[in-house]
Amino acid sequence: MPQARYKQLVDRLADDIRTQRLRPGTRLPTHRELAAREGLGLVTATRVYAELQAMGLVSGETGRGTFVREALPSAQGSYLYGWSTERVDLTFNAPTLPEQAGLLRAALRQLAAGGDLEALLRYQPHGGRDHEREIVARHVRLRGLTVSPESVLIVSGGQHGLATTAMALLEPGDVVAVDALTYPGFKLAAEACRLELAPIPSAGHGPDLDALAALCRQRRVRAVYTMPTLHNPLGWVMSATRRRELVAIARQHDLLLIEDAAYAYLAEDAPPPLAALAPERTVYVSSFSKSVSTGLRVGFLCAPLASVPKLERAIRATTWNTPAMMTTIACGWVEDGTVERMEAEKRRDATMRQTLAADLLGGLTRIGHPASYFVWLPLPNEVRADAVTHALMLENIAVSTAEPFATSPQVPHAIRLALGSVALPALSQALQTVARVIADQTY
C-alpha cells in the first residue's frame, strides 16, 4: 500500500473515532478483515491498528479484538491530553514573575487603606469609570495607538472582549474571515454567536491577502478577525505594507476589523496597529491577562465611537461591568509603571524561553517569534499528532494539537507548545522529552 494511502487510512479511522462516528466500545474489524476490506497486506493492517493504539484511540484485547477507546478529555476548545495537576502543562500560557504575589499583597493593602471602598461595592458604568478609561487610553499609546477615552471600554478579559464584539457588532450567519490556524477562543465566540468562519491560508508572515480579496468578491464577508502583532499560534508580525493592504481591502468591501492584541506587548518595534490605520472600522481587543496575570480578568476594547453604545449594551447583557476591585488594581499598576515594567521583564523571560526551545528542539522545524511564549512544531510527514500527544501524555506532559486552532477541514499534523506556564528546569526537561518522543515516532 503506498505510504500516502496508508496514512490516509490511519487519519480516516482516527477522524471517525474523534468525531464519534465510531463510538467508544465499538469492536473494529479483525486485522484480516481490515486487510481484505481495504486491499492491504496483513502486516500493513496490523500497522494501522498499532498506530491508532499509539494515538490512544483504540485498545487491543487478546482473544477479543480491537476496540475504540473512550475519548480523551477536552476543555475550552483545546484537547487536554490526560490533564492533571501532576502533569507539565504546555497547553496554556500563564506567564508569571516571582514578585507578582507580593505586588498583589501590596495592592490589596493599599486598596484597603483607601478612602473610597464603598464605591467599589456599587454598580459601575458598563464600559468602565471615566478615569479608568483615560488610564487605558494612555496605556495603549505604548502599542502605537492614540485613542480618546470615550472610545475605550473595559471588559472582563480579552475573551470577554472578543465575545462582546461578536455579540454587539455581528449578526447570526455573518461570514467572518479568519486565519486557517487561529485562536481557539474566537472560534468558541463565533460558534456561540452563530457566525460562519471562512478560513484564509497563510502566506508567510500573515494571511494570504489575495485569497481574502477573492473571498470578498465571491461572498458577502462582514468582518475579519486577525492578530497582526504576534499571531497565535504561528507567531508572525505582519509588516506595515501588509497592514495597509489589509486596511485597503477592508475599506473596499466595508469590513469590520477585529484586531486581537493579547500578545502584542511581546513584540517590540512592531508596526502601528490596524486600529491606528483604520480607526473607523477596527475594534482593538487586548487585556492584562498575559502581560500581568491570567487571574486578573481585566481587558479593554478600543472601538469606533459609533460602535460604543452597542458594545456597552453587550457588556451589560453579559457582566454589567468588570469587577471594580480588579479594575482598580489593574489601573493602579498602569499608572505607577508596574505594568510597563512587567511587560519588559516578560519580554526578556519569553526570549530566554525561546532560546531554550531553539537549543533543545534544534533538529525540528519550528515556527514562532523570538520573544513569544509559544512555538509551533509542524511534524514530519510520517508522524501523527495524536500519537505524539498520547506518548507525551504517558510522560506526564500536556500539549495542544493543531485541531483546536484549525478553521479548515485540513488539520495539519502539528503541535503547539506553550512555554510560559512552567519553571525553567521543568520546561527544559519537558522540551527534551518532546524532542525525543517526536524522534521516536519518526521512521
Coordinates of C-alpha atoms in Angstrom, one line a residue:
M1 CA 0.0 0.0 0.0
P2 CA 1.5 3.4 -0.9
Q3 CA 2.7 5.5 2.1
A4 CA 0.2 8.3 1.4
R5 CA -2.8 5.9 1.2
Y6 CA -1.7 4.0 4.3
K7 CA -1.5 7.3 6.3
Q8 CA -4.9 8.4 4.8
L9 CA -6.5 5.2 6.3
V10 CA -5.0 5.9 9.7
D11 CA -6.2 9.5 9.5
R12 CA -9.7 8.5 8.3
L13 CA -10.2 6.0 11.1
A14 CA -8.8 8.5 13.7
D15 CA -11.2 11.1 12.5
D16 CA -14.1 8.6 12.7
I17 CA -13.2 7.9 16.3
R18 CA -12.7 11.5 17.3
T19 CA -16.0 12.6 15.8
Q20 CA -17.7 9.5 17.3
R21 CA -18.8 8.1 14.0
L22 CA -17.1 5.1 15.6
R23 CA -18.3 5.3 19.2
P24 CA -16.4 4.2 22.3
G25 CA -16.6 0.5 22.8
T26 CA -17.1 -0.3 19.1
R27 CA -15.4 -3.5 18.1
L28 CA -13.3 -2.9 14.9
P29 CA -12.8 -5.5 12.2
T30 CA -10.1 -8.0 12.8
H31 CA -6.7 -7.4 11.2
R32 CA -7.6 -9.9 8.4
E33 CA -11.0 -8.3 7.8
L34 CA -9.5 -4.8 7.6
A35 CA -6.8 -6.1 5.2
A36 CA -9.4 -7.7 3.0
R37 CA -11.7 -4.7 3.1
E38 CA -9.0 -2.1 2.3
G39 CA -6.9 -4.2 0.0
L40 CA -3.8 -4.3 2.1
G41 CA -1.4 -6.8 3.4
L42 CA -1.9 -8.3 6.9
V43 CA 1.3 -6.7 8.1
T44 CA 0.1 -3.3 6.9
A45 CA -3.3 -3.7 8.6
T46 CA -1.6 -4.6 11.8
R47 CA 0.5 -1.5 11.5
V48 CA -2.6 0.7 11.0
Y49 CA -4.1 -0.6 14.3
A50 CA -0.7 -0.2 16.1
E51 CA -0.7 3.5 15.1
L52 CA -4.2 4.0 16.3
Q53 CA -3.3 2.4 19.6
A54 CA -0.2 4.6 19.9
M55 CA -2.5 7.6 19.5
G56 CA -4.6 6.3 22.4
L57 CA -7.7 5.9 20.2
V58 CA -8.1 2.1 20.3
S59 CA -7.1 -0.8 22.6
G60 CA -6.3 -4.4 21.6
E61 CA -7.5 -7.2 23.8
T62 CA -6.0 -10.6 23.3
G63 CA -8.7 -13.1 22.1
R64 CA -11.4 -10.4 21.8
G65 CA -10.2 -7.9 19.2
T66 CA -9.6 -4.2 18.8
F67 CA -12.0 -1.7 20.4
V68 CA -12.5 2.1 20.2
R69 CA -11.4 3.7 23.5
E70 CA -13.2 6.4 25.4
A71 CA -12.4 9.9 24.1
L72 CA -9.7 11.8 25.8
P73 CA -11.0 14.8 27.8
S74 CA -11.3 18.2 26.3
A75 CA -12.0 21.7 27.6
Q76 CA -12.3 25.2 26.4
G77 CA -11.9 24.2 22.8
S78 CA -8.5 22.7 23.4
Y79 CA -7.9 19.0 23.7
L80 CA -6.3 18.4 27.1
Y81 CA -4.4 15.1 26.9
G82 CA -4.6 13.5 30.3
W83 CA -4.9 16.8 32.2
S84 CA -3.9 16.7 35.9
T85 CA -2.1 18.8 38.4
E86 CA 0.9 16.5 38.2
R87 CA 1.5 17.0 34.5
V88 CA 3.7 19.6 32.9
D89 CA 1.2 21.9 31.2
L90 CA 2.4 23.1 27.8
T91 CA -1.1 23.8 26.5
F92 CA -1.9 27.2 28.1
N93 CA 0.3 30.3 28.8
A94 CA 0.1 31.8 32.3
P95 CA 3.4 33.7 32.5
T96 CA 4.2 35.0 35.9
L97 CA 7.1 36.7 37.6
P98 CA 8.4 35.7 41.1
E99 CA 7.4 39.1 42.6
Q100 CA 3.8 39.2 41.4
A101 CA 2.2 37.7 44.5
G102 CA 4.0 40.3 46.6
L103 CA 2.7 43.1 44.3
L104 CA -0.8 41.8 44.7
R105 CA -0.5 41.8 48.5
A106 CA 0.8 45.4 48.5
A107 CA -2.0 46.4 46.1
L108 CA -4.7 44.9 48.4
R109 CA -3.2 46.6 51.4
Q110 CA -3.2 49.9 49.6
L111 CA -6.8 49.3 48.4
A112 CA -7.9 48.5 52.0
A113 CA -6.3 51.7 53.3
G114 CA -8.0 53.8 50.6
G115 CA -10.9 56.1 51.4
D116 CA -13.4 55.1 48.7
L117 CA -14.0 51.4 49.3
E118 CA -17.8 51.9 49.3
A119 CA -17.6 53.0 45.6
L120 CA -16.2 49.6 44.7
L121 CA -19.4 47.9 46.2
R122 CA -21.7 49.7 43.8
Y123 CA -22.6 49.0 40.1
Q124 CA -20.1 50.6 37.8
P125 CA -20.6 52.2 34.3
H126 CA -20.7 49.4 31.8
G127 CA -17.6 50.5 29.9
G128 CA -15.7 51.5 33.0
R129 CA -15.4 54.7 35.0
D130 CA -14.2 57.8 33.2
H131 CA -10.8 58.0 34.9
E132 CA -10.2 54.3 34.2
R133 CA -10.9 54.7 30.6
E134 CA -8.5 57.6 30.5
I135 CA -5.8 55.4 32.1
V136 CA -6.3 52.7 29.5
A137 CA -6.2 55.3 26.7
R138 CA -2.8 56.4 27.9
H139 CA -1.6 52.8 28.2
V140 CA -2.3 51.8 24.6
R141 CA 0.0 54.6 23.4
L142 CA 2.7 52.1 24.3
R143 CA 1.3 50.0 21.4
G144 CA 1.3 52.9 18.9
L145 CA -2.4 53.6 19.3
T146 CA -3.8 57.0 20.1
V147 CA -7.5 57.0 21.1
S148 CA -9.9 59.1 23.1
P149 CA -11.1 57.7 26.5
E150 CA -14.7 57.8 25.1
S151 CA -13.7 55.0 22.6
V152 CA -12.3 52.7 25.4
L153 CA -14.4 50.1 27.1
I154 CA -13.2 48.0 29.9
V155 CA -14.1 44.3 29.8
S156 CA -13.6 41.1 31.8
G157 CA -10.5 39.9 29.9
G158 CA -9.7 39.5 26.2
Q159 CA -12.0 36.6 25.7
H160 CA -14.9 38.6 27.0
G161 CA -13.9 41.4 24.7
L162 CA -14.0 39.1 21.7
A163 CA -17.4 37.7 22.6
T164 CA -18.8 41.2 23.3
T165 CA -17.6 42.4 19.9
A166 CA -19.1 39.4 18.1
M167 CA -22.4 39.8 20.0
A168 CA -22.7 43.5 19.6
L169 CA -21.5 44.2 16.0
L170 CA -22.2 41.0 14.1
E171 CA -25.4 39.0 13.3
P172 CA -26.0 35.3 13.2
G173 CA -25.0 33.9 9.8
D174 CA -22.4 36.7 9.1
V175 CA -19.3 35.5 7.4
V176 CA -16.0 36.3 9.2
A177 CA -12.7 35.7 7.5
V178 CA -10.1 34.2 9.8
D179 CA -6.7 32.6 9.5
A180 CA -6.7 28.9 8.7
L181 CA -5.0 28.5 12.1
T182 CA -6.3 30.9 14.7
Y183 CA -7.0 31.5 18.3
P184 CA -9.5 28.8 19.7
G185 CA -11.2 31.3 21.9
F186 CA -12.5 33.3 18.9
K187 CA -13.8 30.0 17.3
L188 CA -15.9 29.5 20.5
A189 CA -17.2 33.1 20.4
A190 CA -18.1 32.7 16.8
E191 CA -19.9 29.4 17.5
A192 CA -21.9 30.9 20.3
C193 CA -22.9 33.8 18.1
R194 CA -23.6 31.5 15.1
L195 CA -21.1 33.1 12.8
E196 CA -19.6 31.4 9.8
L197 CA -15.8 31.3 9.7
A198 CA -14.2 31.4 6.3
P199 CA -10.5 30.3 6.6
I200 CA -7.8 32.2 4.8
P201 CA -4.5 30.4 4.2
S202 CA -1.2 31.7 5.5
A203 CA 1.3 33.4 3.2
G204 CA 4.5 33.9 5.1
H205 CA 4.1 36.4 7.9
G206 CA 0.4 37.0 7.6
P207 CA -2.7 35.9 5.9
D208 CA -2.9 35.5 2.1
L209 CA -4.5 38.8 1.2
D210 CA -5.1 37.8 -2.4
A211 CA -7.2 34.9 -1.0
L212 CA -9.0 37.3 1.2
A213 CA -9.8 39.7 -1.7
A214 CA -11.0 36.8 -3.8
L215 CA -13.3 35.6 -0.9
C216 CA -14.7 39.1 -0.6
R217 CA -15.5 39.2 -4.3
Q218 CA -17.3 35.8 -4.1
R219 CA -19.2 36.2 -0.8
R220 CA -20.6 38.9 1.5
V221 CA -17.9 38.9 4.1
R222 CA -18.8 41.0 7.1
A223 CA -15.6 41.0 9.2
V224 CA -12.0 39.9 9.5
Y225 CA -10.6 38.5 12.8
T226 CA -6.8 38.9 12.8
M227 CA -3.8 39.0 15.1
P228 CA -1.3 41.2 13.2
T229 CA 1.1 41.6 16.1
L230 CA 2.2 38.3 17.4
H231 CA -0.2 35.7 15.9
N232 CA -1.3 32.8 18.0
P233 CA -0.2 30.1 17.2
L234 CA 2.2 31.0 14.4
G235 CA 4.0 33.9 16.0
W236 CA 4.1 36.2 12.9
V237 CA 4.1 40.0 13.0
M238 CA 2.6 41.5 9.9
S239 CA 4.6 44.1 8.0
A240 CA 3.4 47.7 7.7
T241 CA 2.9 47.2 4.0
R242 CA 0.6 44.2 4.5
R243 CA -1.3 46.0 7.2
R244 CA -2.0 48.8 4.7
E245 CA -3.1 46.3 2.1
L246 CA -5.4 44.6 4.6
V247 CA -6.9 48.0 5.5
A248 CA -7.4 48.8 1.8
I249 CA -9.3 45.5 1.3
A250 CA -11.4 46.3 4.4
R251 CA -12.4 49.7 3.1
Q252 CA -13.1 48.5 -0.4
H253 CA -15.5 45.8 0.9
D254 CA -16.7 47.6 4.1
L255 CA -15.3 45.0 6.5
L256 CA -15.2 45.3 10.3
L257 CA -11.7 44.5 11.5
I258 CA -11.4 42.7 14.9
E259 CA -7.8 43.1 16.0
D260 CA -6.6 40.8 18.8
A261 CA -3.6 42.2 20.5
A262 CA -3.4 39.8 23.5
Y263 CA 0.3 39.1 22.9
A264 CA 1.3 42.4 21.2
Y265 CA 3.2 43.6 24.2
L266 CA 5.9 40.9 23.5
A267 CA 6.8 42.3 20.0
E268 CA 8.9 45.4 20.3
D269 CA 9.1 47.9 17.4
A270 CA 6.0 46.4 15.7
P271 CA 4.3 48.5 13.0
P272 CA 1.3 50.5 14.1
P273 CA -1.9 48.6 14.9
L274 CA -4.7 48.3 12.4
A275 CA -6.7 50.4 14.8
A276 CA -4.3 53.3 14.2
L277 CA -4.6 52.9 10.4
A278 CA -8.3 52.4 10.2
P279 CA -9.9 53.6 13.5
E280 CA -13.3 54.0 11.8
R281 CA -13.7 50.2 11.3
T282 CA -11.4 48.5 13.8
V283 CA -12.1 47.1 17.3
Y284 CA -8.8 46.6 19.1
V285 CA -9.0 43.9 21.8
S286 CA -6.4 43.3 24.5
S287 CA -6.1 42.6 28.2
F288 CA -3.8 42.3 31.1
S289 CA -4.1 38.5 31.3
K290 CA -0.8 37.7 29.7
S291 CA 1.2 40.9 30.4
V292 CA 0.2 40.8 34.1
S293 CA -1.8 37.8 35.3
T294 CA -4.4 35.4 33.8
G295 CA -6.4 35.7 37.1
L296 CA -6.7 39.4 36.7
R297 CA -9.7 39.3 34.4
V298 CA -9.4 42.9 33.1
G299 CA -9.3 43.6 29.4
F300 CA -10.2 46.5 27.1
L301 CA -11.6 47.4 23.7
C302 CA -10.8 50.5 21.6
A303 CA -13.6 50.9 19.2
P304 CA -15.1 53.4 16.8
L305 CA -17.3 55.9 18.7
A306 CA -20.4 54.9 16.7
S307 CA -20.0 51.3 18.0
V308 CA -19.6 52.1 21.7
P309 CA -23.3 52.1 22.6
K310 CA -23.8 48.7 21.1
L311 CA -20.7 47.3 22.9
E312 CA -21.9 48.8 26.2
R313 CA -25.2 47.1 25.8
A314 CA -23.4 43.8 25.2
I315 CA -21.3 44.3 28.3
R316 CA -24.4 45.0 30.3
A317 CA -26.0 41.8 29.0
T318 CA -23.1 39.7 29.9
T319 CA -21.3 41.0 33.0
W320 CA -22.9 44.5 33.6
N321 CA -19.4 45.8 34.4
T322 CA -15.9 44.4 35.3
P323 CA -15.3 43.7 39.0
A324 CA -14.5 47.1 40.4
M325 CA -11.7 45.9 42.7
M326 CA -9.8 44.1 39.8
T327 CA -10.1 47.1 37.6
T328 CA -8.9 49.4 40.3
I329 CA -5.8 47.3 40.9
A330 CA -5.0 47.0 37.1
C331 CA -5.4 50.7 36.5
G332 CA -3.2 51.5 39.6
W333 CA -0.5 49.2 38.2
V334 CA -0.7 51.0 34.8
E335 CA -0.4 54.4 36.5
D336 CA 2.6 53.6 38.7
G337 CA 4.5 51.9 35.9
T338 CA 4.2 48.3 37.2
V339 CA 2.5 47.0 34.0
E340 CA 5.2 48.5 31.8
R341 CA 7.9 47.0 33.9
M342 CA 6.2 43.6 33.9
E343 CA 5.9 43.7 30.2
A344 CA 9.6 44.4 29.8
E345 CA 10.5 41.6 32.2
K346 CA 8.2 39.2 30.4
R347 CA 9.7 40.0 27.0
R348 CA 13.1 39.1 28.5
D349 CA 11.6 35.9 30.0
A350 CA 9.9 34.9 26.8
T351 CA 13.1 35.5 24.8
M352 CA 15.0 33.3 27.2
R353 CA 12.5 30.5 26.9
Q354 CA 12.5 30.7 23.1
T355 CA 16.3 30.4 23.1
L356 CA 16.0 27.3 25.3
A357 CA 13.4 25.9 22.9
A358 CA 15.7 26.6 20.0
D359 CA 18.6 24.8 21.7
L360 CA 16.6 21.7 22.8
L361 CA 14.4 21.4 19.7
G362 CA 17.1 22.4 17.2
G363 CA 16.6 19.4 14.9
L364 CA 12.9 20.1 14.5
T365 CA 11.1 22.5 12.2
R366 CA 10.0 25.4 14.5
I367 CA 7.7 28.3 13.7
G368 CA 7.5 31.2 16.1
H369 CA 8.6 34.7 17.2
P370 CA 11.9 35.1 19.1
A371 CA 10.1 36.8 22.0
S372 CA 6.8 34.8 22.2
Y373 CA 5.6 32.4 24.8
F374 CA 4.7 29.6 22.3
V375 CA 6.3 27.6 19.5
W376 CA 4.6 25.8 16.6
L377 CA 6.0 22.4 15.6
P378 CA 4.9 21.0 12.2
L379 CA 5.6 17.3 12.4
P380 CA 7.4 15.2 9.9
N381 CA 5.2 13.7 7.2
E382 CA 5.2 10.2 8.8
V383 CA 4.4 11.4 12.3
R384 CA 0.8 11.8 13.6
A385 CA 0.0 14.5 16.1
D386 CA -2.3 12.2 18.1
A387 CA 0.5 9.6 18.5
V388 CA 2.9 12.3 19.8
T389 CA 0.4 13.8 22.2
H390 CA -0.6 10.4 23.5
A391 CA 3.0 9.5 24.0
L392 CA 3.7 12.8 25.8
M393 CA 0.6 12.2 28.0
L394 CA 2.3 9.0 29.2
E395 CA 5.3 11.1 30.0
N396 CA 3.1 13.5 32.1
I397 CA 3.3 16.3 29.5
A398 CA 0.2 18.0 28.1
V399 CA 0.5 19.7 24.7
S400 CA -2.0 21.0 22.1
T401 CA -2.6 19.5 18.7
A402 CA -3.5 21.7 15.7
E403 CA -7.2 20.8 15.9
P404 CA -8.3 23.5 18.4
F405 CA -6.6 26.1 16.1
A406 CA -7.8 24.9 12.8
T407 CA -10.7 26.5 10.9
S408 CA -10.5 24.5 7.7
P409 CA -11.2 20.8 7.2
Q410 CA -7.5 20.1 6.5
V411 CA -6.0 19.9 10.0
P412 CA -2.2 19.8 9.9
H413 CA -0.2 17.3 11.9
A414 CA 1.5 19.8 14.3
I415 CA 1.6 20.6 18.0
R416 CA 1.8 23.9 19.8
L417 CA 4.0 24.3 22.9
A418 CA 3.1 26.9 25.4
L419 CA 6.4 27.9 27.1
G420 CA 5.2 30.4 29.7
S421 CA 3.5 28.3 32.5
V422 CA 6.2 26.2 34.0
A423 CA 9.5 26.8 35.7
L424 CA 12.6 26.7 33.6
P425 CA 14.0 23.4 34.9
A426 CA 10.7 21.7 34.2
L427 CA 10.4 23.3 30.8
S428 CA 13.9 22.2 29.9
Q429 CA 13.2 18.6 30.8
A430 CA 9.8 18.7 29.0
L431 CA 11.3 20.1 25.8
Q432 CA 13.9 17.4 25.8
T433 CA 11.1 14.8 26.2
V434 CA 9.2 16.4 23.3
A435 CA 12.2 16.1 21.0
R436 CA 12.8 12.5 22.0
V437 CA 9.2 11.5 21.5
I438 CA 9.0 13.0 18.1
A439 CA 12.3 11.4 17.1
D440 CA 10.9 8.0 18.3
Q441 CA 7.8 8.5 16.1
T442 CA 9.9 9.3 13.0
Y443 CA 10.8 6.3 10.8

